[in-house]
GROMACS .gro file of C-alpha atoms in nm:
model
  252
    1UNK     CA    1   8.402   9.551  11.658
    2UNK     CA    2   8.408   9.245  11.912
    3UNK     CA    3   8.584   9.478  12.182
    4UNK     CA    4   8.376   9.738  12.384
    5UNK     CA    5   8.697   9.949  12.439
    6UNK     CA    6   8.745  10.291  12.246
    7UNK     CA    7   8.982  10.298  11.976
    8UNK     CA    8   9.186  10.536  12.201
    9UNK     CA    9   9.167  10.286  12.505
   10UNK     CA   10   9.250  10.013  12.284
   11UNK     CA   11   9.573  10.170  12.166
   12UNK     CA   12   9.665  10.289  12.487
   13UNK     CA   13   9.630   9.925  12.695
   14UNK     CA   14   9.760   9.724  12.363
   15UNK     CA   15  10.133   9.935  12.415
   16UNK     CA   16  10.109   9.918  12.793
   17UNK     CA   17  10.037   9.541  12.758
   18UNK     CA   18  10.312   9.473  12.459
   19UNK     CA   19  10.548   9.641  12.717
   20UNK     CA   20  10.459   9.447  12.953
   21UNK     CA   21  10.588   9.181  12.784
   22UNK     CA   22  10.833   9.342  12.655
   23UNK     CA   23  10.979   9.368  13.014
   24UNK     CA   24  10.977   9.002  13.071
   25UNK     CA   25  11.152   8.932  12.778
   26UNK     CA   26  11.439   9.141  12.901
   27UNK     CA   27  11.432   9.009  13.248
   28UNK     CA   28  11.413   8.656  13.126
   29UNK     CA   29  11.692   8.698  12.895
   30UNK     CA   30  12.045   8.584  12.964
   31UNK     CA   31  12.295   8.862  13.109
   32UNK     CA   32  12.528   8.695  12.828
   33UNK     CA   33  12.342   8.627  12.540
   34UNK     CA   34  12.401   8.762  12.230
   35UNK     CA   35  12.228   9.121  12.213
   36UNK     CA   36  12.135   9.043  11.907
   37UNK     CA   37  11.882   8.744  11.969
   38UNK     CA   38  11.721   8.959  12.253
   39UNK     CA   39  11.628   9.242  11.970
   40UNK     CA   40  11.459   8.950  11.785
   41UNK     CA   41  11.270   8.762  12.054
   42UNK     CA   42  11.146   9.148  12.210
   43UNK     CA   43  11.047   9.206  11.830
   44UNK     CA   44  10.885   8.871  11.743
   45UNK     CA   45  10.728   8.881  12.098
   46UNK     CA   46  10.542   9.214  12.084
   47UNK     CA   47  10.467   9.172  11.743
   48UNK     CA   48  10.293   8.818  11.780
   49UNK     CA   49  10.102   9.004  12.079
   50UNK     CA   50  10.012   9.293  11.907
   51UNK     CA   51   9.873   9.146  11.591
   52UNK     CA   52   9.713   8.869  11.791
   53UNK     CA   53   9.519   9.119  11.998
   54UNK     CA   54   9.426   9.321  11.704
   55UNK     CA   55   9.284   9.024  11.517
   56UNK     CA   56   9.035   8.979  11.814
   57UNK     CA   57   8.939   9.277  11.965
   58UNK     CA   58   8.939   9.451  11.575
   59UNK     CA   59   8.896   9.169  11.325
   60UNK     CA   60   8.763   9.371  11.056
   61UNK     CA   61   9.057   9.668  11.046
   62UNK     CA   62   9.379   9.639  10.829
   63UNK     CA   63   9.688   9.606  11.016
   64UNK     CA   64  10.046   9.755  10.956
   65UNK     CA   65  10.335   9.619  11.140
   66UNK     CA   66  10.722   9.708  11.108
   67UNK     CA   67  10.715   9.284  11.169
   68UNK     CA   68  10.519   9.146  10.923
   69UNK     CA   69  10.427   9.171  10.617
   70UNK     CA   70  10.284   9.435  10.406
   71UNK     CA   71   9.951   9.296  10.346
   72UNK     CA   72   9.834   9.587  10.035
   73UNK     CA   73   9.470   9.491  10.118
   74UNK     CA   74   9.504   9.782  10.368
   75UNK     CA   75   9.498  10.054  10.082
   76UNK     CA   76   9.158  10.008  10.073
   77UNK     CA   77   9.081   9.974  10.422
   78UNK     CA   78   8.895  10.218  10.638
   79UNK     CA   79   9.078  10.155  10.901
   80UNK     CA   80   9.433  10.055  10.918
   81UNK     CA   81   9.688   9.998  11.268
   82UNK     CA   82  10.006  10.131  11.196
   83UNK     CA   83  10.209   9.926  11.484
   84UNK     CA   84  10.611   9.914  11.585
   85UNK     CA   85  10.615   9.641  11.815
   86UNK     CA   86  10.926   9.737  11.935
   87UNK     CA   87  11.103  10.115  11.854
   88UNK     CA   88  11.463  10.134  11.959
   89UNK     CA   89  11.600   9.771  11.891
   90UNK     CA   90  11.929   9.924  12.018
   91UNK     CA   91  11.840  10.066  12.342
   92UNK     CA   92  11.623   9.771  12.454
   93UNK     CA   93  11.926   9.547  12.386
   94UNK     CA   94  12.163   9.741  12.608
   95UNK     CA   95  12.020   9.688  12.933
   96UNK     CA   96  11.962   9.895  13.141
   97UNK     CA   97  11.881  10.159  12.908
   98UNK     CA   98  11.506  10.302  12.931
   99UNK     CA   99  11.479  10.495  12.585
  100UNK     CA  100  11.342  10.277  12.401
  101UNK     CA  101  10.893  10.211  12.327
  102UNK     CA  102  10.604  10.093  12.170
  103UNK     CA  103  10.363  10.272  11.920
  104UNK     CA  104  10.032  10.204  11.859
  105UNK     CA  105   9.817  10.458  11.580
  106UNK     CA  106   9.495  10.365  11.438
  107UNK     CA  107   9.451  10.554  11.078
  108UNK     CA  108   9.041  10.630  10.932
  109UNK     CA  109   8.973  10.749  10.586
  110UNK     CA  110   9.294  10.970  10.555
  111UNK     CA  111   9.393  11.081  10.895
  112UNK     CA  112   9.530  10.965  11.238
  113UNK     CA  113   9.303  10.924  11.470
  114UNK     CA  114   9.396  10.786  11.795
  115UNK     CA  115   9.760  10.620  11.899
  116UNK     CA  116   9.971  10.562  12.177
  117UNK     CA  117  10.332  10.563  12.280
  118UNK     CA  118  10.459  10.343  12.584
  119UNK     CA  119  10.805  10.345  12.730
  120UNK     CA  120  10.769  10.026  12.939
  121UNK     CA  121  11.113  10.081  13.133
  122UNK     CA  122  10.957  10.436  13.263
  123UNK     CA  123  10.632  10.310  13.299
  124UNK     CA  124  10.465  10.563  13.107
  125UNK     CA  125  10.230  10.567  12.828
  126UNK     CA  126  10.132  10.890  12.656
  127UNK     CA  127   9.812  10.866  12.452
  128UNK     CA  128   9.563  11.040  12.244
  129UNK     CA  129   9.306  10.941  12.505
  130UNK     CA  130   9.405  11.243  12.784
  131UNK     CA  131   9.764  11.370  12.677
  132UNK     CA  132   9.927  11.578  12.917
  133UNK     CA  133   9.943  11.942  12.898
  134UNK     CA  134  10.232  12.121  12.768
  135UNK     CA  135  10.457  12.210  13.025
  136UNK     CA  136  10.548  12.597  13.055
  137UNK     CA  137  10.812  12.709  12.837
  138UNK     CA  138  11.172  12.601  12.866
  139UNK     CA  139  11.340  12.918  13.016
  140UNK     CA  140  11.704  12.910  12.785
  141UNK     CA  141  11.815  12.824  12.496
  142UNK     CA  142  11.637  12.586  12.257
  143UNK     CA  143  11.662  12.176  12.328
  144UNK     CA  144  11.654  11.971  12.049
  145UNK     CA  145  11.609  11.614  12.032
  146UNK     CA  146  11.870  11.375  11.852
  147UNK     CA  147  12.008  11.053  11.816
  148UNK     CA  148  12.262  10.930  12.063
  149UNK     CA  149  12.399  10.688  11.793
  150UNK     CA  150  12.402  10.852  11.465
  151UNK     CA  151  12.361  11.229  11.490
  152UNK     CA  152  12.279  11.358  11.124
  153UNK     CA  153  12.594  11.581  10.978
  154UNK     CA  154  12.363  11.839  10.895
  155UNK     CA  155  12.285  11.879  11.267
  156UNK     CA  156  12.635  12.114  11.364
  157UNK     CA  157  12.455  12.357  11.133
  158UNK     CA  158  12.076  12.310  11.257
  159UNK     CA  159  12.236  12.414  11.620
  160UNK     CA  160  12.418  12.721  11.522
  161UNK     CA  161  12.120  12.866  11.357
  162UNK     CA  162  11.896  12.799  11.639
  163UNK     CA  163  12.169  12.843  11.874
  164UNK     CA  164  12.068  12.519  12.001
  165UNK     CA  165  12.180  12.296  12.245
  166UNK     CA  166  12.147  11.883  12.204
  167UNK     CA  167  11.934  11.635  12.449
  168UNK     CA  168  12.069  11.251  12.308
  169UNK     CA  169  11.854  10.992  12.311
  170UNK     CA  170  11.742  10.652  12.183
  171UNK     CA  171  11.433  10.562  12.007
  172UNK     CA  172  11.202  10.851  11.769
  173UNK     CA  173  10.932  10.759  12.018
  174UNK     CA  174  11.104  10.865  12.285
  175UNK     CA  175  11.249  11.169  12.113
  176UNK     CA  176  10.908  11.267  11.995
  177UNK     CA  177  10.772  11.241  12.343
  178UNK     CA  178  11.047  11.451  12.505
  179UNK     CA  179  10.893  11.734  12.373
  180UNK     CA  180  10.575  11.667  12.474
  181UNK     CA  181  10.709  11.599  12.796
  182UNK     CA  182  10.958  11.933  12.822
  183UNK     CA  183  11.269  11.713  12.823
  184UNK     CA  184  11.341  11.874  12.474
  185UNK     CA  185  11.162  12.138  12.270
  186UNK     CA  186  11.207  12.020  11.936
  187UNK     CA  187  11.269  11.719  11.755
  188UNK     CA  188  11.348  11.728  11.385
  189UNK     CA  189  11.449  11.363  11.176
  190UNK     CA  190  11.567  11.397  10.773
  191UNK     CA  191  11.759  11.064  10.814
  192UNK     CA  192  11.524  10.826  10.686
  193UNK     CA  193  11.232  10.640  10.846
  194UNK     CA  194  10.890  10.470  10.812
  195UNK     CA  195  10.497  10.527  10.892
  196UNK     CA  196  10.544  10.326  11.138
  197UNK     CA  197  10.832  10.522  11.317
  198UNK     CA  198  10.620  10.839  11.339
  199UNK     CA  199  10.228  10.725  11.343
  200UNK     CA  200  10.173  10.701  11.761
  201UNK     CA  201  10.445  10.947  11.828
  202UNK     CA  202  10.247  11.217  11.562
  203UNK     CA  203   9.902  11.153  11.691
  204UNK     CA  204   9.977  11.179  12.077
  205UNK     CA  205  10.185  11.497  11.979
  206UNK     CA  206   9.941  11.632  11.761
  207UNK     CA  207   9.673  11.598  12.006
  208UNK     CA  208   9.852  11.752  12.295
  209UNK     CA  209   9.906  12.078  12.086
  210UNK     CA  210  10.233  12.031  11.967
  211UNK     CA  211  10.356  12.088  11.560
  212UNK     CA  212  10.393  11.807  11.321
  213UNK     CA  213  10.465  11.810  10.997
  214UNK     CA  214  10.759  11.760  10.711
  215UNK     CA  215  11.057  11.946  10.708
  216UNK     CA  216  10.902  12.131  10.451
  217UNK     CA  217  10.622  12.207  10.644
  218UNK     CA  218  10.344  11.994  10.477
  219UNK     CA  219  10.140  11.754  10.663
  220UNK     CA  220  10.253  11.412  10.745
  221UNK     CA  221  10.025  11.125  10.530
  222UNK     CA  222   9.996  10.796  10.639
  223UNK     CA  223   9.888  10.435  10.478
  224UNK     CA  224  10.063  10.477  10.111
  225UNK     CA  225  10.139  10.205   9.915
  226UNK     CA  226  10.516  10.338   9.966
  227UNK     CA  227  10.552  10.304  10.356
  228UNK     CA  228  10.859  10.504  10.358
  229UNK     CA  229  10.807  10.854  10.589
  230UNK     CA  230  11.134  11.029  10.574
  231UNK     CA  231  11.148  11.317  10.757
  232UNK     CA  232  10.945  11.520  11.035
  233UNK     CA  233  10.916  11.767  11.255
  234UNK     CA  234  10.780  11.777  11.623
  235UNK     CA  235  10.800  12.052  11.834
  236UNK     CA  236  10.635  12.325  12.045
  237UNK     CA  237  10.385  12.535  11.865
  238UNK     CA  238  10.560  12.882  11.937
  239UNK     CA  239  10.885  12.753  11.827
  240UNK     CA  240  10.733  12.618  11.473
  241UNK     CA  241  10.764  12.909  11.263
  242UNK     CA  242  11.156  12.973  11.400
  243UNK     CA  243  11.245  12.569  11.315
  244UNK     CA  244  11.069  12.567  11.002
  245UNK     CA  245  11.299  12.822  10.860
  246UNK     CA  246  11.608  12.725  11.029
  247UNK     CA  247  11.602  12.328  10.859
  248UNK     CA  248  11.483  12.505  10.546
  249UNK     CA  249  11.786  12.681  10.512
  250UNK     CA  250  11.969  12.344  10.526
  251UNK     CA  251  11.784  12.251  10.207
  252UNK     CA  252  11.679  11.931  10.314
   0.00000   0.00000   0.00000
């Protein structure tokens, strides 16, 4: 290692610092340009950052970017960055919108170890380093998590058995870290997604407490040859058992 800086404290100034510029990108960017080219440049922009920074403050470790190419070298790595430069494409193209983020996860020998989420337009960044404590309990019924844009059609039936009521929202970042931060109480995802989608957002949820897993309850695995990660499940730790059984039941 050529940087002092934990792994943890890494992760957690590498997202604050892609957001940063992240930020500027938006700013800088034409009120009528093509929403399109502003996804690219705030994709290309954290990306080159992220990889960049990476390279010098962790030269030796494997990197895995949504961005760039799948270099397979990392199946034998020790250590491997799972990185989305940019989660939420969408959202950070329709300005002002603030649900959108950055994930940063470092994977060792079979496991997450440290990662971080940051929502640059909230200026927040949740981290393995000191995540928040759960907040109490919500006091009703049960808040789940979904996408604003394109809500699941198994999700009508995921609410009546819960008896559930929906929180939209952009980016699986962001959804992941609404239960963390009592916004929601549950988020669960069987649409289709990547490692990278899911790394930060799993390890600062798992280390706060909450549940992760698959839908069909078995633990989340990381750095396969075959990046594609489905499904998951993050929610409070009481409500586990109860959410478990309800998206088994929709034989996903």
């Amino acid at each position: 290692m050529t940087d002092a800086r934990t792994d943890g404290q890494l992760a957690a100034d590498l997202a604050h610092e892609a957001g940063d510029i992240l930020l500027t990108i938006r700013a800088d960017f034409p009120q009528d340009g093509d929403p399109k080219d502003l996804k690219s440049a705030g994709d290309l922009g954290s990306h080159d950052f992220l990889m960049a920074a990476l390279a010098q403050a962790r030269p030796q470790d494997a990197v895995l970017s949504e961005e760039g190419a799948d270099d397979k070298a990392r199946l034998s790595a020790e250590r491997v960055w799972i990185v989305d430069p940019l989660d939420g494409t969408r959202e950070f193209s329709e300005r002002p919108r603030d649900d959108w983020a950055v994930h940063v996860a470092l994977w060792e020998k079979g496991k997450l170890t440290e990662g971080a989420v940051a929502m640059p337009a909230r200026g927040v960044v949740h981290s393995t380093v000191a995540p928040p404590p759960l907040p109490d309990p919500h006091d009703g019924p049960l808040r789940l998590a979904v996408s604003r844009s394109r809500p699941p059609v198994w999700l009508p039936t995921l609410v009546g058995a819960l008896t559930a009521e929906l929180v939209p929202m952009g980016s699986a970042g962001v959804k992941a870290m609404s239960v963390l931060d009592g916004t929601s109480d549950a988020y669960v995802h069987a649409g289709g997604q990547y490692e990278w989608d899911s790394a930060a957002p799993v390890a600062v949820a798992a280390a706060a407490g909450l549940h992760t897993s698959r839908v069909d309850g078995s633990p989340l695995v990381y750095n396969q040859e075959n990046v594609l990660l489905p499904d998951l499940i993050v929610c409070r730790p009481e409500l586990a058992e109860q959410v478990l059984a309800a998206v088994a039941d929709l034989g996903l």
